[in-house]
Tab-separated table of C-alpha atoms in Angstrom:
chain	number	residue	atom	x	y	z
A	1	UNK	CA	13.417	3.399	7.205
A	2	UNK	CA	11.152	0.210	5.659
A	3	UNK	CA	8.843	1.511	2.658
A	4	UNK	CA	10.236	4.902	2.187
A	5	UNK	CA	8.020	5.789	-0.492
A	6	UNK	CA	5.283	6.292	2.486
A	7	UNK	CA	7.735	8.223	5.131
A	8	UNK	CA	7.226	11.700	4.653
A	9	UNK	CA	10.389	13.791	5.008
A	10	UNK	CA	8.944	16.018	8.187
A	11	UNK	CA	8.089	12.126	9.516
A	12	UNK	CA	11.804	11.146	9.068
A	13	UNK	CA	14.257	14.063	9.594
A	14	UNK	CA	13.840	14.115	13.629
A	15	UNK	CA	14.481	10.390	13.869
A	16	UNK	CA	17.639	11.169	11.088
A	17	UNK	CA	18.846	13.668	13.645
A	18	UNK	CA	19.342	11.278	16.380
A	19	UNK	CA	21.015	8.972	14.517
A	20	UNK	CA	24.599	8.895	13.767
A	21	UNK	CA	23.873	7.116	10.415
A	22	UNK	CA	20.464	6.324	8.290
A	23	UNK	CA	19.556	3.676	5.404
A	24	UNK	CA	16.779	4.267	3.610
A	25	UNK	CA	14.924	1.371	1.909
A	26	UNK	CA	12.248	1.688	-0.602
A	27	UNK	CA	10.831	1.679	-4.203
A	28	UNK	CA	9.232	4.824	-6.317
A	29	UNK	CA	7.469	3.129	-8.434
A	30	UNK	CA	5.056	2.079	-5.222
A	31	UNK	CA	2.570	3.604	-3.070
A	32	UNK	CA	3.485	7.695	-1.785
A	33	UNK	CA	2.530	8.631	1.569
A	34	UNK	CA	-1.228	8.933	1.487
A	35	UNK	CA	-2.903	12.311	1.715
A	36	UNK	CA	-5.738	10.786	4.192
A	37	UNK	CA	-6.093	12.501	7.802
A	38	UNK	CA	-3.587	15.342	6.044
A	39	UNK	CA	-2.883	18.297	8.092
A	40	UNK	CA	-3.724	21.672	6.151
A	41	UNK	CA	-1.203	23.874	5.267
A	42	UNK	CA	-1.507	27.668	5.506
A	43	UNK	CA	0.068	28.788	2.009
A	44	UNK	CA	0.229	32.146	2.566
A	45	UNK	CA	2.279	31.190	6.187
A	46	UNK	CA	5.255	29.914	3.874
A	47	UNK	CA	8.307	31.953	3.533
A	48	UNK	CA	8.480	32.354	-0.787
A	49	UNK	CA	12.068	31.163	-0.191
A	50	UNK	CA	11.212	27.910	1.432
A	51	UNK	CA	12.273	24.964	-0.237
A	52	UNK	CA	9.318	22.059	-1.045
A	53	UNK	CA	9.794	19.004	0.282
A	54	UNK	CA	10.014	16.192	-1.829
A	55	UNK	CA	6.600	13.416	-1.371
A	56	UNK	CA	8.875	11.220	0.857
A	57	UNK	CA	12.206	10.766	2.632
A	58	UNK	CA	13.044	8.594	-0.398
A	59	UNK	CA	12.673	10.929	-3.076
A	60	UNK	CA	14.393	13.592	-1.035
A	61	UNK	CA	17.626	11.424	-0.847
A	62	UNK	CA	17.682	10.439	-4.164
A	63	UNK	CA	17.289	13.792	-5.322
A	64	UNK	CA	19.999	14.658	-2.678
A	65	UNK	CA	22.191	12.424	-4.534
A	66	UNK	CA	22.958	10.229	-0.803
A	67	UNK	CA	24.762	7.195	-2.642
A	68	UNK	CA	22.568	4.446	-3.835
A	69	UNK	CA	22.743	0.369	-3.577
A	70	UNK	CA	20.456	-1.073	-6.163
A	71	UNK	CA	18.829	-4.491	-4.686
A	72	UNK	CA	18.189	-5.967	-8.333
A	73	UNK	CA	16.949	-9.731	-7.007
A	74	UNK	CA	13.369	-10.480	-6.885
A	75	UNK	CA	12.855	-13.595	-4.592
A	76	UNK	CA	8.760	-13.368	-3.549
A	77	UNK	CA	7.470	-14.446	-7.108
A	78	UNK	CA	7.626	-18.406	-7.081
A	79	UNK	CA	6.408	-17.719	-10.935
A	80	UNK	CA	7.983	-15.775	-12.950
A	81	UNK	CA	4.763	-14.951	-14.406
A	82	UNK	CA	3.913	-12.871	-11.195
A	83	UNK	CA	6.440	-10.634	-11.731
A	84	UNK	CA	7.385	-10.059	-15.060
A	85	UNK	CA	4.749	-7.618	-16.320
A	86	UNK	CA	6.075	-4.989	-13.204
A	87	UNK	CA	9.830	-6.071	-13.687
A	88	UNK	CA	8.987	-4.862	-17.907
A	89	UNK	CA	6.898	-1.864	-17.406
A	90	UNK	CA	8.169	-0.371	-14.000
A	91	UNK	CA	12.067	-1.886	-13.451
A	92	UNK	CA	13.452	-1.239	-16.968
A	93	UNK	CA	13.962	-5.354	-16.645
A	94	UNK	CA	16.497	-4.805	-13.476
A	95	UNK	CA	15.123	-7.213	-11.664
A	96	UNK	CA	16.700	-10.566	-11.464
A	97	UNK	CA	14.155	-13.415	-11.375
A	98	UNK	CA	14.225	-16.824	-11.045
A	99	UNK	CA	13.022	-19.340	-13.464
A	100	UNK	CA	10.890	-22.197	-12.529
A	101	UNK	CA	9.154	-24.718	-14.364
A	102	UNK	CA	6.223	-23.637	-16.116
A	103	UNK	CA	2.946	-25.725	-15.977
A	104	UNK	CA	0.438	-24.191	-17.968
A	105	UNK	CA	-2.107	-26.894	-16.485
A	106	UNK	CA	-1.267	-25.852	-12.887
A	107	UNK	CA	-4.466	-23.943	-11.941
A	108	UNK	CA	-3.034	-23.440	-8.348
A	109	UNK	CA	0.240	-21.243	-9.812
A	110	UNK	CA	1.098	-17.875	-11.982
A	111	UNK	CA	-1.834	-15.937	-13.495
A	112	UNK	CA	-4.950	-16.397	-14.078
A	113	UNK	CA	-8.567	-14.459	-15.033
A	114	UNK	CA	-11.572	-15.058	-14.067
A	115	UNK	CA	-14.472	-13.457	-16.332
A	116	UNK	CA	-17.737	-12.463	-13.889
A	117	UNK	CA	-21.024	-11.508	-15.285
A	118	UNK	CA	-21.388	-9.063	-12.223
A	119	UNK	CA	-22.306	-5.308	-12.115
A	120	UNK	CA	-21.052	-2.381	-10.770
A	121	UNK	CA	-23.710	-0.856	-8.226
A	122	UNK	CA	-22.999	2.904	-8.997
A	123	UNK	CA	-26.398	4.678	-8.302
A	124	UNK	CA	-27.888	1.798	-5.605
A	125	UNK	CA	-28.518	3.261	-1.931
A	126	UNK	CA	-27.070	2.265	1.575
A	127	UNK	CA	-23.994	-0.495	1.753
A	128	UNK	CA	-24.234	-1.761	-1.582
A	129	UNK	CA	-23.604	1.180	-3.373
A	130	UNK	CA	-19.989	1.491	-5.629
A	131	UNK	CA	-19.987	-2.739	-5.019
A	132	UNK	CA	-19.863	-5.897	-7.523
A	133	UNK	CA	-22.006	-8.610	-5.268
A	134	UNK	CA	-21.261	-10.649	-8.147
A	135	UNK	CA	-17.704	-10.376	-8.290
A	136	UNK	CA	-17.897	-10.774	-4.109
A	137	UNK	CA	-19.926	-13.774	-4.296
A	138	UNK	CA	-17.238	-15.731	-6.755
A	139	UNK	CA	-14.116	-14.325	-4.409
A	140	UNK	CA	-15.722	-15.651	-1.032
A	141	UNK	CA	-16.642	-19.250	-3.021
A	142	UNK	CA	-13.282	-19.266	-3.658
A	143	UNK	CA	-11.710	-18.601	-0.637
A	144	UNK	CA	-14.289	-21.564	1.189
A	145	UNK	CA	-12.993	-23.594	-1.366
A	146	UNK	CA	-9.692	-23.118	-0.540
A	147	UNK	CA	-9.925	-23.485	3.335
A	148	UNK	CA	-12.307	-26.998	2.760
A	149	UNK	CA	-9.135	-28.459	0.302
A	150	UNK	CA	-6.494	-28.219	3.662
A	151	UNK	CA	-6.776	-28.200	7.283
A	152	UNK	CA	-4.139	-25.912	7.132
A	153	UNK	CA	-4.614	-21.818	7.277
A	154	UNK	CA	-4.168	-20.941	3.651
A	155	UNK	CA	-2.463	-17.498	2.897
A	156	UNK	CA	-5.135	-15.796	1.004
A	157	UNK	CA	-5.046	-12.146	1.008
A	158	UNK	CA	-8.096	-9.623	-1.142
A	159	UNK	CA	-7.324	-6.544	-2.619
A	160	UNK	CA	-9.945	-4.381	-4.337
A	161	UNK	CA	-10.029	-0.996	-6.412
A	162	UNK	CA	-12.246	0.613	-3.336
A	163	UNK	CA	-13.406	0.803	0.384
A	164	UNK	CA	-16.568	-0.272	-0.312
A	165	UNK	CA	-15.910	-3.544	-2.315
A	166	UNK	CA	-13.362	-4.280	0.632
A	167	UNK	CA	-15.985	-3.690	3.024
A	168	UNK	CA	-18.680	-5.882	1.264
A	169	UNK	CA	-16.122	-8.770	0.914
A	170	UNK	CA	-15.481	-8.608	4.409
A	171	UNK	CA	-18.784	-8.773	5.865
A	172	UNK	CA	-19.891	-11.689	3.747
A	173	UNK	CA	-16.792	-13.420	4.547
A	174	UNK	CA	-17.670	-12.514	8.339
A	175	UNK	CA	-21.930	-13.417	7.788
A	176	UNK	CA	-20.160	-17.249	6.822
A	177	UNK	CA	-19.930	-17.801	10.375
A	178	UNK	CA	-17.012	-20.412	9.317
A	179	UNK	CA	-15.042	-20.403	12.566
A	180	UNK	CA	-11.377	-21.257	10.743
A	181	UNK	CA	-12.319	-17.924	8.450
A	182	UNK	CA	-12.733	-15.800	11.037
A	183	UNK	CA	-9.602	-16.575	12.930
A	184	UNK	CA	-7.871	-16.214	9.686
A	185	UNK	CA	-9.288	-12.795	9.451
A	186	UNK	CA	-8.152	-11.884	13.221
A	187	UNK	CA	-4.571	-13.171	12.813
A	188	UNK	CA	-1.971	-10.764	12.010
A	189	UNK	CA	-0.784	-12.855	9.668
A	190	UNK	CA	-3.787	-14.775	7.996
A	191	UNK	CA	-6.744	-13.670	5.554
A	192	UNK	CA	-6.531	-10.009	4.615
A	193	UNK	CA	-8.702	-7.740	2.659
A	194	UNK	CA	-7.680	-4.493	1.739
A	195	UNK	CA	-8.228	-1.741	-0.960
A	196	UNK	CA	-5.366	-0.294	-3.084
A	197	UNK	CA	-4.281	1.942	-0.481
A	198	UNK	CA	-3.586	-0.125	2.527
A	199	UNK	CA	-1.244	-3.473	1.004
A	200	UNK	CA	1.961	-1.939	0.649
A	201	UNK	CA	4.540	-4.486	2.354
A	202	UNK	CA	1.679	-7.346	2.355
A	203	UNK	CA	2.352	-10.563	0.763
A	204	UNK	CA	0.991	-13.932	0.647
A	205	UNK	CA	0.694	-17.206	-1.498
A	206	UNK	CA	-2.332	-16.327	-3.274
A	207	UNK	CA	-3.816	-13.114	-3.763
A	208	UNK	CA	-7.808	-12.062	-5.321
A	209	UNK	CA	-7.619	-9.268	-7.296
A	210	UNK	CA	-11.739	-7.513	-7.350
A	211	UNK	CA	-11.606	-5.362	-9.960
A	212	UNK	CA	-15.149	-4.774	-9.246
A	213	UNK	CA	-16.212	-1.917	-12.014
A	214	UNK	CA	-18.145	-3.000	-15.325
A	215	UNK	CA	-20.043	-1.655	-17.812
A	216	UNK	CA	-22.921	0.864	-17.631
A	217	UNK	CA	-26.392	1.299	-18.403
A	218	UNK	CA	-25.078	2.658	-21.359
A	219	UNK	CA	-23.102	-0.242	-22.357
A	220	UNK	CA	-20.036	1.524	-21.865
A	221	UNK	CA	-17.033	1.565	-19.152
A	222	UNK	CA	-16.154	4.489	-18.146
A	223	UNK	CA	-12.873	5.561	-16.916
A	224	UNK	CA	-13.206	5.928	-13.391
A	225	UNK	CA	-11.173	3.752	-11.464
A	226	UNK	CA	-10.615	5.395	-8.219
A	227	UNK	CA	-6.979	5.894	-7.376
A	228	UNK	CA	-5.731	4.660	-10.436
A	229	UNK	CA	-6.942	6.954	-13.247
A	230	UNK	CA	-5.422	8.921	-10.780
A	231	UNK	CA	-2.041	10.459	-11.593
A	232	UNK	CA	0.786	8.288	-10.119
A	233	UNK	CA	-1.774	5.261	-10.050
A	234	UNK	CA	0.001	3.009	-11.851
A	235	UNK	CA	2.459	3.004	-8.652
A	236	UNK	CA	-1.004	1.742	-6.938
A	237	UNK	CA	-1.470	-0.954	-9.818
A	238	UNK	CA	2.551	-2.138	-9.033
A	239	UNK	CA	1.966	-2.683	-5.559
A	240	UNK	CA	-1.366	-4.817	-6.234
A	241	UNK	CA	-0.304	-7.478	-8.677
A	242	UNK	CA	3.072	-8.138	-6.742
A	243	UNK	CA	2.071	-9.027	-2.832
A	244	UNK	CA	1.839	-12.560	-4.299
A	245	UNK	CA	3.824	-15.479	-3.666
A	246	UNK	CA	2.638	-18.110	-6.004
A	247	UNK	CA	-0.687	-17.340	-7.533
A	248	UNK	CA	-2.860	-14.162	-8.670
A	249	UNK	CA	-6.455	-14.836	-9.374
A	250	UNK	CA	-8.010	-11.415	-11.115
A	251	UNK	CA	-11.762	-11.590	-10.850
A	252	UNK	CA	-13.182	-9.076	-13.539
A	253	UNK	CA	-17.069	-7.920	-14.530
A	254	UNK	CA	-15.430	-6.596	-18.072
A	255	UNK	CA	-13.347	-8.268	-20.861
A	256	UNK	CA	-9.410	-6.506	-21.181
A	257	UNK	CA	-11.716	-4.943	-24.655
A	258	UNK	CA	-13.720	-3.152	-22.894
A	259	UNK	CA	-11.140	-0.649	-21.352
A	260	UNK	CA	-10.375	2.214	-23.476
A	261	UNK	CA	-7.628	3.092	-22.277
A	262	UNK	CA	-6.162	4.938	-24.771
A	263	UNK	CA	-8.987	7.602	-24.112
A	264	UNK	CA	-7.223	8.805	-20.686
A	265	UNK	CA	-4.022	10.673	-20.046
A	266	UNK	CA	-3.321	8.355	-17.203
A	267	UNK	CA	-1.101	5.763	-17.683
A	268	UNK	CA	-2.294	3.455	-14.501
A	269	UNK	CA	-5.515	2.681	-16.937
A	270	UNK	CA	-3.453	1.792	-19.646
A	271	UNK	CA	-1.274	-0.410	-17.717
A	272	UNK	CA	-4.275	-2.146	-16.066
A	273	UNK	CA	-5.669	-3.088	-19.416
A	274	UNK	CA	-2.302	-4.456	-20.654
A	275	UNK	CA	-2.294	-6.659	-17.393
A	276	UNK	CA	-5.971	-7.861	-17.446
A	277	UNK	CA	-4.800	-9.178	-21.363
A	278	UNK	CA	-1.896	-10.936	-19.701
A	279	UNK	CA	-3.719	-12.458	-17.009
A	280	UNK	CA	-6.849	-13.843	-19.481
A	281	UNK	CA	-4.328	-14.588	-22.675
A	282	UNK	CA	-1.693	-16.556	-20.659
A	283	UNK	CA	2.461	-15.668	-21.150
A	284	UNK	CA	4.697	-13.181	-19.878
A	285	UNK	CA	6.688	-10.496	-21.105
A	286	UNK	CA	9.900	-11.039	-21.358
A	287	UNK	CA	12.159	-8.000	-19.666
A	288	UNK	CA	15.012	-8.216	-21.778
A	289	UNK	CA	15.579	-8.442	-25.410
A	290	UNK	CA	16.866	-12.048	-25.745
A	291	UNK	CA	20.788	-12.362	-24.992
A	292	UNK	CA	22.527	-13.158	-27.690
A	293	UNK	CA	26.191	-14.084	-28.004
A	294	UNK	CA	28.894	-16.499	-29.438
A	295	UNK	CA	27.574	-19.151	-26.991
A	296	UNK	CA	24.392	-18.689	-28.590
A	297	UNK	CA	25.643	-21.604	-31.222
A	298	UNK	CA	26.969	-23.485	-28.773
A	299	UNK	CA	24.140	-23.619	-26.711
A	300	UNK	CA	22.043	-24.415	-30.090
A	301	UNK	CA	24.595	-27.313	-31.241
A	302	UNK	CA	24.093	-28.961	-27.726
A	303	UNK	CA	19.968	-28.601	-27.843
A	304	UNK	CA	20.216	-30.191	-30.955
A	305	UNK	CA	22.581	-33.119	-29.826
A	306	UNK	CA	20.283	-33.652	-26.936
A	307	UNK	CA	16.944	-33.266	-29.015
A	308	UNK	CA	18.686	-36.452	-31.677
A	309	UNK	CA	19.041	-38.297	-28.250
A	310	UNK	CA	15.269	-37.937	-27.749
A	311	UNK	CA	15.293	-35.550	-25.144
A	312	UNK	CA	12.629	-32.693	-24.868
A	313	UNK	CA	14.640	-29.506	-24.876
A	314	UNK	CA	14.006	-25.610	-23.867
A	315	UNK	CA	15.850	-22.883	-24.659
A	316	UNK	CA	16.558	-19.609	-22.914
A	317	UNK	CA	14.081	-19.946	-20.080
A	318	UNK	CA	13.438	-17.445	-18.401
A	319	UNK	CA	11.503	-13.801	-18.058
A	320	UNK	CA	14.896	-11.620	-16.915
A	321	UNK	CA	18.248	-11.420	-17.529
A	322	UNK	CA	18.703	-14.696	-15.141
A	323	UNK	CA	18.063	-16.950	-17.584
A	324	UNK	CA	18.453	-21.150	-17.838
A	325	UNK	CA	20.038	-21.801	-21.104
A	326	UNK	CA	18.912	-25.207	-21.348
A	327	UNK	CA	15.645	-27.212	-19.807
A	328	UNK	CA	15.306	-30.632	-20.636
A	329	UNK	CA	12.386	-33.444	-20.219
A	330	UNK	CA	12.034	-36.619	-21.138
A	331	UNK	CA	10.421	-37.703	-24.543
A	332	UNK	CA	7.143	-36.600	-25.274
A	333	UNK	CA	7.063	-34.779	-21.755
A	334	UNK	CA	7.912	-31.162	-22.378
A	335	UNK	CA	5.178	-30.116	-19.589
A	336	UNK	CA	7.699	-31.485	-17.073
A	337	UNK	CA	10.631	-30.124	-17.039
A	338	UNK	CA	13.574	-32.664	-15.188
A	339	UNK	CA	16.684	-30.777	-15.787
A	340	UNK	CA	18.301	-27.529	-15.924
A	341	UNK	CA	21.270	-26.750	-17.834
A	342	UNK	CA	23.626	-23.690	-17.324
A	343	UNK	CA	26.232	-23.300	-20.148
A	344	UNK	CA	29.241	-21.187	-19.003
A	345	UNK	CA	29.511	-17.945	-21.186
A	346	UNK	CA	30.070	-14.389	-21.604
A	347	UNK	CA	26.713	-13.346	-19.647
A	348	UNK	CA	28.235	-15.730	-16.447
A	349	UNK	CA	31.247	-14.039	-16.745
């Protein structure tokens, strides 16, 4: 069983019976099985001895104690900026990433923010109600940009907060009448746009994140964000800002300010706001305390030998516990990193 977060256990346990053996793959801290289309259940039907289920097939054999093979290496996330905020606030910095070299001047890499003066249609009628047109408008520029800069099929994938802003995005991607967008959109593999609840096991090169929501009349934002001042939205928020490959552009109608998140119980708000701050401030934070060992001084007495030879010198690069010890460029050229340098050393060993 793929994403086993999703499989509910009366989903699983006929297809477990069959089998003379089972692995089960999958992460809790993404998406449970979605209550849409649920079946009711007649309460007073149930036996008072009956034993819940657990949400999914995953959580039932963890809590079954069925022995358990961490997979700790990340290998999507071309920048470690992409995955660093999840791999500190969800993976307890478990997650072994891979350090690249880091161009803050590359706007086609890493994190970014993109500020919108839009508005958040809450009381309009028809289609555009619950919709940003603003934010929309920017996200379908961008993706025409894009698709004019290669006459290759870009991998471009949209992911908003709600149906709505996923359906608006759509059609005016659709009204372009651009041929090469529309194939994009048929192929199984090409453009997507999806809301929170349907990208689980999606991934691309570059993702747009529509937050859509902004302030009100009032000059306020209030705390309704769908799914994730929801409880167990922050599992929503995970699988968002890591489907990408090399590049998430967040496309927000309010400043990181604006969200009070310290005013909700939920910690998916709170988490959102810390990650809009990332995204517009720039950096990444680190997983790990900073290792520190004997080699430590060694690794310093070398950067210093190197820097007297007129080298540009690094050190400790790196987000996770995978971390280059040394990254060296040429004089005056720290923005382009030339070599790495692994020292050998207690955290090798």
């Amino acid at each position: 069983f793929d994403e086993a977060s999703q499989v509910r256990v009366a989903d699983a346990i006929g297809a477990m019976g069959r089998g003379k053996s089972v692995v089960v793959v999958g992460d809790s801290k993404q998406m449970p099985p979605t209550s849409f289309a649920e079946t009711s259940i007649d309460e007073e039907a149930i036996v008072s001895d009956t034993v819940a289920d657990e949400e999914s097939i995953l959580s039932e054999c963890v809590n079954a104690q069925v022995p358990r093979q961490w997979l700790s290496w990340h290998y999507r996330s071309q920048s470690e900026r992409l995955i660093a905020f999840s791999n500190h606030r969800y993976y307890a910095g478990r997650l072994s990433t891979f350090p690249g070299p880091a161009r803050p001047e590359d706007k086609r890499s890493g994190l970014h923010f993109e500020r919108i003066h839009g508005e958040f249609l809450r009381n309009s009628a028809g289609r555009a109600k619950r919709t940003n047109p603003e934010e929309a408008k920017a996200i379908v520029k961008e993706i025409q940009l894009r698709f004019a800069e290669t006459d290759r099929k870009p991998s471009l994938g949209v992911i908003t907060f709600n149906i709505q802003q996923r359906d608006l995005i759509d059609r005016m991607l659709r009204d372009l009448d651009d041929e090469r967008i529309t194939q994009a959109l048929e192929a199984p593999d090409g453009l997507f746009v999806k809301n929170l609840e349907n990208v689980q096991g999606d991934e691309r090169d570059v993702i747009f994140f529509s937050v859509a929501f902004s302030r009100n009349k009032r000059g306020t934002l209030p705390l309704n964000f769908g799914p994730l001042s929801q409880a167990g939205g922050e599992r929503r928020l995970n699988v968002a800002i890591t489907r990408a490959r090399r590049q998430v552009v967040v496309f927000s109608s309010f400043d990181p300010e604006d969200l009070h998140a310290e005013r909700s119980s939920h910690r998916g708000l709170r988490d959102l706001r810390a990650y809009l701050e990332q995204a517009r401030d720039g950096g990444a934070p680190r997983a790990l305390p900073a290792y520190s060992s004997a080699v430590d001084l060694h690794r310093n007495e070398i950067a210093e030998r190197l820097q007297d030879a007129g080298l540009e010198v690094n050190v400790g690069v790196g987000h996770s516990s995978f971390e280059v010890d040394l990254v060296l460029g040429l004089p005056g050229r720290a923005d382009v990193p030339r070599v790495a340098v692994l020292l050998d050393g207690s955290a090798w060993n």
